[in-house]
Amino acid sequence: MYELHRLLREYDRARAHTDALWKDLTADEVTWRPNENSSAIGWHLGHQAHVAHFMIRNLTAAEPSPDPELDGLMDSANPERFRGALPTVRRLTTFRDTVAGRVGAPDQMTIVGGHLLTALINHEYQHDQWISEVRADGLGHALPPDPSADGLSRVDGYLVLTPYA
């Protein structure tokens, strides 16, 4: 099992990979949807932060959402056809950065954080795969190289961190 500080570095690495997939895109590209049954890159960015908030910040420290208005939109239970009215890229970036800040319950994080962070890292990479597909196939942009780390590999096409490797 990974130590918590190492998992925090891995989470930062996963977020950096996500940033490499979208930070060079225009706002129109971030909000572009291939069709009404597909999610824009921007939705995936907000969803990653939404899940991170509820898996870490809310679960371990009972912290309220940093942007409650985004909660319903970024919930994956919201059907794809209703994911079109995205906030600005600036608001998404602020949401992501706020959620990624360190949690206010560090002792509890030490106990439960390993499992939660591993799931969160893998969730980040899961959505990175879908962002990659929109970026490359839909928008015609080259993909950055995969990040490299001990225990990080591709399984079924997705980057996955395996803490027991």
mmCIF file of C-alpha atoms in Angstrom, residues 24-154:
data_model
loop_
_atom_site.group_PDB
_atom_site.id
_atom_site.type_symbol
_atom_site.label_atom_id
_atom_site.label_comp_id
_atom_site.label_asym_id
_atom_site.label_seq_id
_atom_site.Cartn_x
_atom_site.Cartn_y
_atom_site.Cartn_z
ATOM 1 C CA ASP A 24 -3.809 24.484 -24.442
ATOM 2 C CA LEU A 25 -7.354 24.270 -25.814
ATOM 3 C CA THR A 26 -9.610 27.231 -26.497
ATOM 4 C CA ALA A 27 -12.725 27.815 -24.397
ATOM 5 C CA ASP A 28 -14.825 26.754 -27.398
ATOM 6 C CA GLU A 29 -12.898 23.480 -27.626
ATOM 7 C CA VAL A 30 -13.283 22.816 -23.903
ATOM 8 C CA THR A 31 -17.064 23.238 -24.165
ATOM 9 C CA TRP A 32 -17.503 21.536 -27.575
ATOM 10 C CA ARG A 33 -19.567 18.342 -27.590
ATOM 11 C CA PRO A 34 -19.304 15.796 -30.404
ATOM 12 C CA ASN A 35 -23.073 15.247 -30.059
ATOM 13 C CA GLU A 36 -25.813 15.659 -27.458
ATOM 14 C CA ASN A 37 -25.097 12.209 -26.029
ATOM 15 C CA SER A 38 -21.444 13.040 -25.390
ATOM 16 C CA SER A 39 -19.896 15.145 -22.676
ATOM 17 C CA ALA A 40 -17.619 18.090 -23.381
ATOM 18 C CA ILE A 41 -14.087 18.108 -22.012
ATOM 19 C CA GLY A 42 -15.259 20.838 -19.633
ATOM 20 C CA TRP A 43 -17.898 18.551 -18.148
ATOM 21 C CA HIS A 44 -15.265 15.897 -17.426
ATOM 22 C CA LEU A 45 -13.060 18.539 -15.764
ATOM 23 C CA GLY A 46 -15.898 19.625 -13.498
ATOM 24 C CA HIS A 47 -16.958 16.054 -12.814
ATOM 25 C CA GLN A 48 -13.441 15.055 -11.757
ATOM 26 C CA ALA A 49 -13.452 17.875 -9.203
ATOM 27 C CA HIS A 50 -17.030 17.119 -8.117
ATOM 28 C CA VAL A 51 -16.124 13.494 -7.343
ATOM 29 C CA ALA A 52 -12.868 14.538 -5.662
ATOM 30 C CA HIS A 53 -14.783 16.888 -3.387
ATOM 31 C CA PHE A 54 -17.276 14.258 -2.291
ATOM 32 C CA MET A 55 -14.749 11.428 -1.983
ATOM 33 C CA ILE A 56 -12.191 13.369 0.011
ATOM 34 C CA ARG A 57 -13.229 16.786 1.286
ATOM 35 C CA ASN A 58 -16.844 16.041 2.139
ATOM 36 C CA LEU A 59 -16.405 12.452 3.282
ATOM 37 C CA THR A 60 -13.391 12.999 5.537
ATOM 38 C CA ALA A 61 -13.876 16.583 6.683
ATOM 39 C CA ALA A 62 -17.589 17.306 6.058
ATOM 40 C CA GLU A 63 -16.597 20.315 3.983
ATOM 41 C CA PRO A 64 -19.368 21.888 1.906
ATOM 42 C CA SER A 65 -19.019 22.103 -1.844
ATOM 43 C CA PRO A 66 -16.890 25.062 -2.962
ATOM 44 C CA ASP A 67 -19.430 25.718 -5.746
ATOM 45 C CA PRO A 68 -22.822 24.137 -4.902
ATOM 46 C CA GLU A 69 -24.367 25.393 -8.137
ATOM 47 C CA LEU A 70 -22.119 22.990 -10.059
ATOM 48 C CA ASP A 71 -23.006 19.894 -8.027
ATOM 49 C CA GLY A 72 -26.070 18.820 -10.013
ATOM 50 C CA LEU A 73 -24.516 19.563 -13.388
ATOM 51 C CA MET A 74 -21.283 17.680 -12.661
ATOM 52 C CA ASP A 75 -22.959 14.620 -11.149
ATOM 53 C CA SER A 76 -22.671 11.642 -13.513
ATOM 54 C CA ALA A 77 -26.301 10.785 -12.686
ATOM 55 C CA ASN A 78 -27.173 13.827 -14.795
ATOM 56 C CA PRO A 79 -27.877 12.385 -18.290
ATOM 57 C CA GLU A 80 -25.364 13.447 -20.949
ATOM 58 C CA ARG A 81 -27.968 15.337 -22.969
ATOM 59 C CA PHE A 82 -28.313 17.766 -20.010
ATOM 60 C CA ARG A 83 -24.579 18.451 -19.655
ATOM 61 C CA GLY A 84 -24.350 21.247 -22.203
ATOM 62 C CA ALA A 85 -24.720 24.424 -20.122
ATOM 63 C CA LEU A 86 -21.198 24.513 -18.748
ATOM 64 C CA PRO A 87 -19.667 27.269 -16.634
ATOM 65 C CA THR A 88 -16.731 29.308 -17.873
ATOM 66 C CA VAL A 89 -13.278 27.753 -18.096
ATOM 67 C CA ARG A 90 -12.154 30.134 -15.349
ATOM 68 C CA ARG A 91 -14.903 28.900 -13.014
ATOM 69 C CA LEU A 92 -14.063 25.259 -13.794
ATOM 70 C CA THR A 93 -10.387 25.918 -13.115
ATOM 71 C CA THR A 94 -11.164 27.613 -9.793
ATOM 72 C CA PHE A 95 -13.439 24.718 -8.819
ATOM 73 C CA ARG A 96 -10.765 22.146 -9.678
ATOM 74 C CA ASP A 97 -7.990 24.026 -7.879
ATOM 75 C CA THR A 98 -10.082 24.597 -4.748
ATOM 76 C CA VAL A 99 -11.054 20.950 -4.503
ATOM 77 C CA ALA A 100 -7.456 19.820 -5.065
ATOM 78 C CA GLY A 101 -6.248 21.818 -2.053
ATOM 79 C CA ARG A 102 -5.329 19.828 0.987
ATOM 80 C CA VAL A 103 -8.153 18.572 3.161
ATOM 81 C CA GLY A 104 -8.795 20.007 6.618
ATOM 82 C CA ALA A 105 -8.814 16.657 8.471
ATOM 83 C CA PRO A 106 -5.214 15.431 8.066
ATOM 84 C CA ASP A 107 -5.306 12.760 10.802
ATOM 85 C CA GLN A 108 -8.402 11.121 9.383
ATOM 86 C CA MET A 109 -6.915 11.378 5.902
ATOM 87 C CA THR A 110 -3.946 9.345 7.131
ATOM 88 C CA ILE A 111 -6.281 6.514 8.108
ATOM 89 C CA VAL A 112 -8.781 6.455 5.232
ATOM 90 C CA GLY A 113 -6.960 8.486 2.621
ATOM 91 C CA GLY A 114 -4.949 5.741 0.945
ATOM 92 C CA HIS A 115 -7.944 3.897 -0.428
ATOM 93 C CA LEU A 116 -9.860 7.058 -1.256
ATOM 94 C CA LEU A 117 -6.927 8.711 -3.007
ATOM 95 C CA THR A 118 -6.176 5.607 -5.051
ATOM 96 C CA ALA A 119 -9.793 5.523 -6.228
ATOM 97 C CA LEU A 120 -9.692 9.263 -6.896
ATOM 98 C CA ILE A 121 -6.462 9.024 -8.923
ATOM 99 C CA ASN A 122 -7.925 6.218 -11.011
ATOM 100 C CA HIS A 123 -11.133 8.204 -11.516
ATOM 101 C CA GLU A 124 -9.065 11.173 -12.741
ATOM 102 C CA TYR A 125 -7.308 8.920 -15.256
ATOM 103 C CA GLN A 126 -10.593 7.296 -16.309
ATOM 104 C CA HIS A 127 -11.953 10.667 -17.375
ATOM 105 C CA ASP A 128 -8.585 11.614 -18.896
ATOM 106 C CA GLN A 129 -9.102 8.769 -21.351
ATOM 107 C CA TRP A 130 -12.430 10.233 -22.450
ATOM 108 C CA ILE A 131 -10.940 13.747 -22.579
ATOM 109 C CA SER A 132 -8.157 12.290 -24.759
ATOM 110 C CA GLU A 133 -10.672 10.814 -27.169
ATOM 111 C CA VAL A 134 -12.493 14.137 -27.606
ATOM 112 C CA ARG A 135 -9.183 16.003 -27.858
ATOM 113 C CA ALA A 136 -7.649 13.673 -30.464
ATOM 114 C CA ASP A 137 -10.586 12.243 -32.384
ATOM 115 C CA GLY A 138 -13.031 15.138 -32.169
ATOM 116 C CA LEU A 139 -10.729 18.159 -32.143
ATOM 117 C CA GLY A 140 -7.690 16.748 -33.963
ATOM 118 C CA HIS A 141 -5.083 17.658 -31.320
ATOM 119 C CA ALA A 142 -2.060 15.512 -30.531
ATOM 120 C CA LEU A 143 -1.972 13.823 -27.145
ATOM 121 C CA PRO A 144 0.727 14.441 -24.548
ATOM 122 C CA PRO A 145 2.757 11.424 -23.442
ATOM 123 C CA ASP A 146 1.413 9.285 -20.638
ATOM 124 C CA PRO A 147 2.801 10.101 -17.209
ATOM 125 C CA SER A 148 5.246 7.621 -15.740
ATOM 126 C CA ALA A 149 5.223 6.339 -12.170
ATOM 127 C CA ASP A 150 5.736 3.127 -10.241
ATOM 128 C CA GLY A 151 2.490 1.162 -10.301
ATOM 129 C CA LEU A 152 1.021 3.202 -13.184
ATOM 130 C CA SER A 153 0.077 1.185 -16.264
ATOM 131 C CA ARG A 154 -2.655 0.838 -18.860
#
